[in-house]
mmCIF file of C-alpha atoms in Angstrom:
data_model
loop_
_atom_site.group_PDB
_atom_site.id
_atom_site.type_symbol
_atom_site.label_atom_id
_atom_site.label_comp_id
_atom_site.label_asym_id
_atom_site.label_seq_id
_atom_site.Cartn_x
_atom_site.Cartn_y
_atom_site.Cartn_z
ATOM 1 C CA UNK A 1 -9.949 -13.585 -46.442
ATOM 2 C CA UNK A 2 -7.776 -15.660 -48.619
ATOM 3 C CA UNK A 3 -9.986 -18.356 -50.497
ATOM 4 C CA UNK A 4 -7.930 -21.841 -49.930
ATOM 5 C CA UNK A 5 -6.896 -22.897 -53.734
ATOM 6 C CA UNK A 6 -8.348 -26.627 -54.874
ATOM 7 C CA UNK A 7 -5.526 -28.640 -53.563
ATOM 8 C CA UNK A 8 -6.252 -31.508 -55.974
ATOM 9 C CA UNK A 9 -5.140 -29.360 -58.534
ATOM 10 C CA UNK A 10 -1.866 -28.557 -57.244
ATOM 11 C CA UNK A 11 1.473 -30.228 -58.384
ATOM 12 C CA UNK A 12 3.884 -31.676 -55.468
ATOM 13 C CA UNK A 13 6.041 -28.792 -55.589
ATOM 14 C CA UNK A 14 2.739 -26.485 -55.196
ATOM 15 C CA UNK A 15 1.493 -28.573 -52.399
ATOM 16 C CA UNK A 16 5.320 -28.559 -50.706
ATOM 17 C CA UNK A 17 5.257 -24.642 -51.102
ATOM 18 C CA UNK A 18 1.536 -24.454 -49.789
ATOM 19 C CA UNK A 19 2.544 -26.672 -46.699
ATOM 20 C CA UNK A 20 5.388 -24.496 -46.107
ATOM 21 C CA UNK A 21 3.574 -21.270 -46.150
ATOM 22 C CA UNK A 22 0.856 -22.600 -44.068
ATOM 23 C CA UNK A 23 3.777 -23.584 -41.261
ATOM 24 C CA UNK A 24 5.172 -20.221 -41.386
ATOM 25 C CA UNK A 25 1.515 -18.760 -40.728
ATOM 26 C CA UNK A 26 1.077 -21.190 -38.075
ATOM 27 C CA UNK A 27 4.642 -20.482 -36.664
ATOM 28 C CA UNK A 28 3.743 -16.698 -36.726
ATOM 29 C CA UNK A 29 0.508 -17.157 -35.181
ATOM 30 C CA UNK A 30 1.540 -18.980 -32.356
ATOM 31 C CA UNK A 31 4.624 -16.335 -31.662
ATOM 32 C CA UNK A 32 1.803 -13.494 -32.052
ATOM 33 C CA UNK A 33 -0.196 -15.699 -29.328
ATOM 34 C CA UNK A 34 2.748 -16.102 -27.041
ATOM 35 C CA UNK A 35 3.469 -12.023 -27.639
ATOM 36 C CA UNK A 36 -0.272 -11.355 -26.466
ATOM 37 C CA UNK A 37 -0.251 -13.526 -23.731
ATOM 38 C CA UNK A 38 2.993 -11.936 -22.405
ATOM 39 C CA UNK A 39 1.092 -8.811 -22.861
ATOM 40 C CA UNK A 40 -1.914 -9.820 -20.969
ATOM 41 C CA UNK A 41 0.073 -11.017 -18.065
ATOM 42 C CA UNK A 42 1.971 -7.433 -17.818
ATOM 43 C CA UNK A 43 -1.301 -6.024 -17.907
ATOM 44 C CA UNK A 44 -2.401 -7.934 -15.463
ATOM 45 C CA UNK A 45 0.392 -7.243 -13.106
ATOM 46 C CA UNK A 46 -0.370 -3.247 -14.068
ATOM 47 C CA UNK A 47 -3.991 -3.857 -13.072
ATOM 48 C CA UNK A 48 -3.080 -5.500 -9.796
ATOM 49 C CA UNK A 49 -0.464 -2.728 -8.986
ATOM 50 C CA UNK A 50 -3.092 0.108 -9.731
ATOM 51 C CA UNK A 51 -5.786 -1.330 -7.342
ATOM 52 C CA UNK A 52 -2.923 -1.750 -4.578
ATOM 53 C CA UNK A 53 -1.987 1.753 -5.238
ATOM 54 C CA UNK A 54 -5.962 2.875 -5.567
ATOM 55 C CA UNK A 55 -6.894 1.164 -2.090
ATOM 56 C CA UNK A 56 -3.726 2.865 -0.435
ATOM 57 C CA UNK A 57 -5.104 6.099 -1.447
ATOM 58 C CA UNK A 58 -8.590 5.641 -0.691
ATOM 59 C CA UNK A 59 -7.322 4.642 2.847
ATOM 60 C CA UNK A 60 -5.104 8.155 2.781
ATOM 61 C CA UNK A 61 -8.230 9.900 1.464
ATOM 62 C CA UNK A 62 -10.212 8.105 4.408
ATOM 63 C CA UNK A 63 -7.789 9.050 6.839
ATOM 64 C CA UNK A 64 -7.274 12.846 5.799
ATOM 65 C CA UNK A 65 -10.917 13.045 5.874
ATOM 66 C CA UNK A 66 -11.268 11.534 9.494
ATOM 67 C CA UNK A 67 -8.555 14.448 10.588
ATOM 68 C CA UNK A 68 -10.490 17.090 8.277
ATOM 69 C CA UNK A 69 -13.691 16.384 10.510
ATOM 70 C CA UNK A 70 -11.756 16.011 13.311
ATOM 71 C CA UNK A 71 -10.106 19.506 12.908
ATOM 72 C CA UNK A 72 -13.492 21.205 12.047
ATOM 73 C CA UNK A 73 -14.828 20.085 15.278
ATOM 74 C CA UNK A 74 -11.889 21.424 17.154
ATOM 75 C CA UNK A 75 -12.471 24.814 15.269
ATOM 76 C CA UNK A 76 -16.225 24.634 15.860
ATOM 77 C CA UNK A 77 -15.457 24.218 19.508
ATOM 78 C CA UNK A 78 -13.008 27.167 19.945
ATOM 79 C CA UNK A 79 -15.196 29.390 18.037
ATOM 80 C CA UNK A 80 -18.176 28.657 20.243
ATOM 81 C CA UNK A 81 -15.888 29.114 23.175
ATOM 82 C CA UNK A 82 -14.677 32.484 21.698
ATOM 83 C CA UNK A 83 -17.750 34.024 20.638
ATOM 84 C CA UNK A 84 -19.985 32.274 23.113
ATOM 85 C CA UNK A 85 -21.082 34.014 26.525
ATOM 86 C CA UNK A 86 -18.108 34.630 28.540
ATOM 87 C CA UNK A 87 -17.450 32.505 31.869
ATOM 88 C CA UNK A 88 -18.210 35.186 34.557
ATOM 89 C CA UNK A 89 -16.017 33.484 37.339
ATOM 90 C CA UNK A 90 -12.670 34.274 34.983
ATOM 91 C CA UNK A 91 -10.991 37.710 35.501
ATOM 92 C CA UNK A 92 -10.596 40.076 32.579
ATOM 93 C CA UNK A 93 -7.111 39.108 32.493
ATOM 94 C CA UNK A 94 -7.463 35.152 32.595
ATOM 95 C CA UNK A 95 -10.163 35.790 29.605
ATOM 96 C CA UNK A 96 -7.955 37.922 27.546
ATOM 97 C CA UNK A 97 -4.902 34.874 27.772
ATOM 98 C CA UNK A 98 -7.788 32.496 26.989
ATOM 99 C CA UNK A 99 -9.105 34.421 24.026
ATOM 100 C CA UNK A 100 -5.517 34.895 22.709
ATOM 101 C CA UNK A 101 -4.550 30.990 22.997
ATOM 102 C CA UNK A 102 -8.143 30.263 21.660
ATOM 103 C CA UNK A 103 -7.024 32.615 18.461
ATOM 104 C CA UNK A 104 -3.645 31.300 17.756
ATOM 105 C CA UNK A 105 -5.485 27.595 17.992
ATOM 106 C CA UNK A 106 -7.885 28.897 15.730
ATOM 107 C CA UNK A 107 -5.146 29.851 13.356
ATOM 108 C CA UNK A 108 -3.200 26.565 13.668
ATOM 109 C CA UNK A 109 -6.094 24.452 13.309
ATOM 110 C CA UNK A 110 -6.994 26.731 10.062
ATOM 111 C CA UNK A 111 -3.834 26.231 8.535
ATOM 112 C CA UNK A 112 -3.940 22.454 9.286
ATOM 113 C CA UNK A 113 -7.271 22.091 7.385
ATOM 114 C CA UNK A 114 -5.564 24.268 4.426
ATOM 115 C CA UNK A 115 -3.010 21.854 4.140
ATOM 116 C CA UNK A 116 -5.099 18.735 4.730
ATOM 117 C CA UNK A 117 -7.517 20.080 1.900
ATOM 118 C CA UNK A 118 -4.752 20.468 -0.330
ATOM 119 C CA UNK A 119 -3.216 17.126 0.330
ATOM 120 C CA UNK A 120 -6.591 15.641 -0.632
ATOM 121 C CA UNK A 121 -7.047 17.415 -3.755
ATOM 122 C CA UNK A 122 -3.417 16.220 -4.765
ATOM 123 C CA UNK A 123 -4.465 12.739 -3.941
ATOM 124 C CA UNK A 124 -7.373 12.942 -6.005
ATOM 125 C CA UNK A 125 -5.603 14.247 -9.008
#
Protein backbone atom coordinates (compact mmCIF):
# COMPACT_ATOMS: atom_id res chain seq x y z
CA UNK A 1 0.00 0.00 0.00
CA UNK A 2 1.21 3.47 -0.81
CA UNK A 3 2.40 5.61 2.05
CA UNK A 4 0.81 9.02 2.37
CA UNK A 5 3.01 12.02 1.59
CA UNK A 6 3.75 14.58 4.23
CA UNK A 7 0.93 17.02 3.50
CA UNK A 8 2.74 19.92 5.14
CA UNK A 9 5.47 19.64 2.49
CA UNK A 10 3.11 19.85 -0.50
CA UNK A 11 2.34 22.99 -2.47
CA UNK A 12 -1.21 24.21 -2.97
CA UNK A 13 -1.33 22.70 -6.49
CA UNK A 14 0.04 19.37 -5.20
CA UNK A 15 -2.58 19.34 -2.44
CA UNK A 16 -5.31 19.97 -5.02
CA UNK A 17 -4.00 17.14 -7.23
CA UNK A 18 -3.72 14.84 -4.21
CA UNK A 19 -7.31 15.71 -3.27
CA UNK A 20 -8.49 14.99 -6.84
CA UNK A 21 -6.72 11.61 -6.78
CA UNK A 22 -8.33 10.77 -3.44
CA UNK A 23 -11.74 11.78 -4.80
CA UNK A 24 -11.22 9.58 -7.88
CA UNK A 25 -10.14 6.65 -5.69
CA UNK A 26 -13.17 7.19 -3.46
CA UNK A 27 -15.47 7.30 -6.49
CA UNK A 28 -13.86 4.16 -7.93
CA UNK A 29 -14.20 2.33 -4.60
CA UNK A 30 -17.84 3.41 -4.29
CA UNK A 31 -18.55 2.15 -7.81
CA UNK A 32 -16.77 -1.14 -7.08
CA UNK A 33 -18.78 -1.49 -3.89
CA UNK A 34 -22.04 -0.98 -5.82
CA UNK A 35 -21.00 -3.57 -8.40
CA UNK A 36 -20.11 -6.03 -5.64
CA UNK A 37 -23.46 -5.46 -3.94
CA UNK A 38 -25.26 -6.02 -7.25
CA UNK A 39 -23.26 -9.21 -7.84
CA UNK A 40 -24.03 -10.33 -4.30
CA UNK A 41 -27.76 -9.79 -4.88
CA UNK A 42 -27.59 -11.76 -8.13
CA UNK A 43 -25.76 -14.58 -6.36
CA UNK A 44 -28.34 -14.57 -3.57
CA UNK A 45 -31.11 -14.88 -6.17
CA UNK A 46 -29.27 -17.77 -7.83
CA UNK A 47 -28.78 -19.49 -4.48
CA UNK A 48 -32.50 -19.17 -3.72
CA UNK A 49 -33.37 -20.54 -7.16
CA UNK A 50 -30.99 -23.48 -6.67
CA UNK A 51 -32.44 -24.18 -3.23
CA UNK A 52 -35.94 -24.33 -4.72
CA UNK A 53 -34.70 -26.57 -7.54
CA UNK A 54 -32.95 -28.78 -5.00
CA UNK A 55 -36.14 -29.09 -2.94
CA UNK A 56 -38.11 -29.99 -6.06
CA UNK A 57 -35.54 -32.60 -7.03
CA UNK A 58 -35.54 -34.02 -3.49
CA UNK A 59 -39.34 -34.30 -3.64
CA UNK A 60 -39.13 -36.03 -7.02
CA UNK A 61 -36.46 -38.45 -5.77
CA UNK A 62 -38.58 -39.23 -2.71
CA UNK A 63 -41.63 -39.81 -4.92
CA UNK A 64 -39.65 -42.09 -7.23
CA UNK A 65 -38.22 -43.95 -4.26
CA UNK A 66 -41.73 -44.58 -2.92
CA UNK A 67 -42.86 -45.79 -6.35
CA UNK A 68 -39.78 -47.99 -6.54
CA UNK A 69 -40.59 -49.56 -3.16
CA UNK A 70 -44.22 -50.05 -4.21
CA UNK A 71 -43.24 -51.82 -7.41
CA UNK A 72 -40.60 -53.93 -5.70
CA UNK A 73 -43.22 -55.05 -3.17
CA UNK A 74 -45.72 -55.83 -5.93
CA UNK A 75 -43.05 -57.72 -7.83
CA UNK A 76 -42.21 -59.74 -4.72
CA UNK A 77 -45.89 -60.65 -4.31
CA UNK A 78 -46.12 -61.77 -7.93
CA UNK A 79 -42.97 -63.85 -7.62
CA UNK A 80 -44.21 -65.35 -4.36
CA UNK A 81 -47.42 -66.39 -6.05
CA UNK A 82 -45.64 -67.71 -9.12
CA UNK A 83 -42.99 -69.71 -7.30
CA UNK A 84 -45.00 -70.49 -4.16
CA UNK A 85 -47.21 -73.51 -3.66
CA UNK A 86 -50.03 -73.72 -6.18
CA UNK A 87 -53.57 -73.32 -5.03
CA UNK A 88 -55.15 -76.75 -5.52
CA UNK A 89 -58.71 -75.62 -6.12
CA UNK A 90 -57.75 -73.95 -9.44
CA UNK A 91 -57.90 -75.98 -12.61
CA UNK A 92 -54.77 -76.49 -14.66
CA UNK A 93 -56.14 -74.07 -17.28
CA UNK A 94 -56.84 -71.42 -14.61
CA UNK A 95 -53.36 -71.84 -13.15
CA UNK A 96 -51.83 -71.53 -16.62
CA UNK A 97 -53.83 -68.36 -17.38
CA UNK A 98 -52.97 -66.91 -13.97
CA UNK A 99 -49.27 -67.66 -14.49
CA UNK A 100 -49.36 -65.95 -17.88
CA UNK A 101 -51.00 -62.88 -16.35
CA UNK A 102 -48.49 -62.84 -13.51
CA UNK A 103 -45.57 -63.13 -15.95
CA UNK A 104 -46.94 -60.20 -17.95
CA UNK A 105 -47.36 -58.16 -14.76
CA UNK A 106 -43.85 -59.03 -13.62
CA UNK A 107 -42.43 -57.93 -16.97
CA UNK A 108 -44.40 -54.67 -16.82
CA UNK A 109 -43.26 -53.96 -13.27
CA UNK A 110 -39.65 -54.79 -14.18
CA UNK A 111 -39.80 -52.32 -17.06
CA UNK A 112 -41.32 -49.65 -14.81
CA UNK A 113 -38.62 -50.24 -12.19
CA UNK A 114 -35.91 -49.89 -14.82
CA UNK A 115 -37.47 -46.64 -16.05
CA UNK A 116 -37.80 -45.27 -12.52
CA UNK A 117 -34.22 -46.22 -11.66
CA UNK A 118 -33.03 -44.52 -14.85
CA UNK A 119 -35.03 -41.39 -13.92
CA UNK A 120 -33.60 -41.51 -10.40
CA UNK A 121 -30.06 -41.77 -11.77
CA UNK A 122 -30.70 -38.89 -14.18
CA UNK A 123 -32.14 -36.75 -11.36
CA UNK A 124 -29.08 -37.40 -9.19
CA UNK A 125 -26.71 -36.15 -11.90
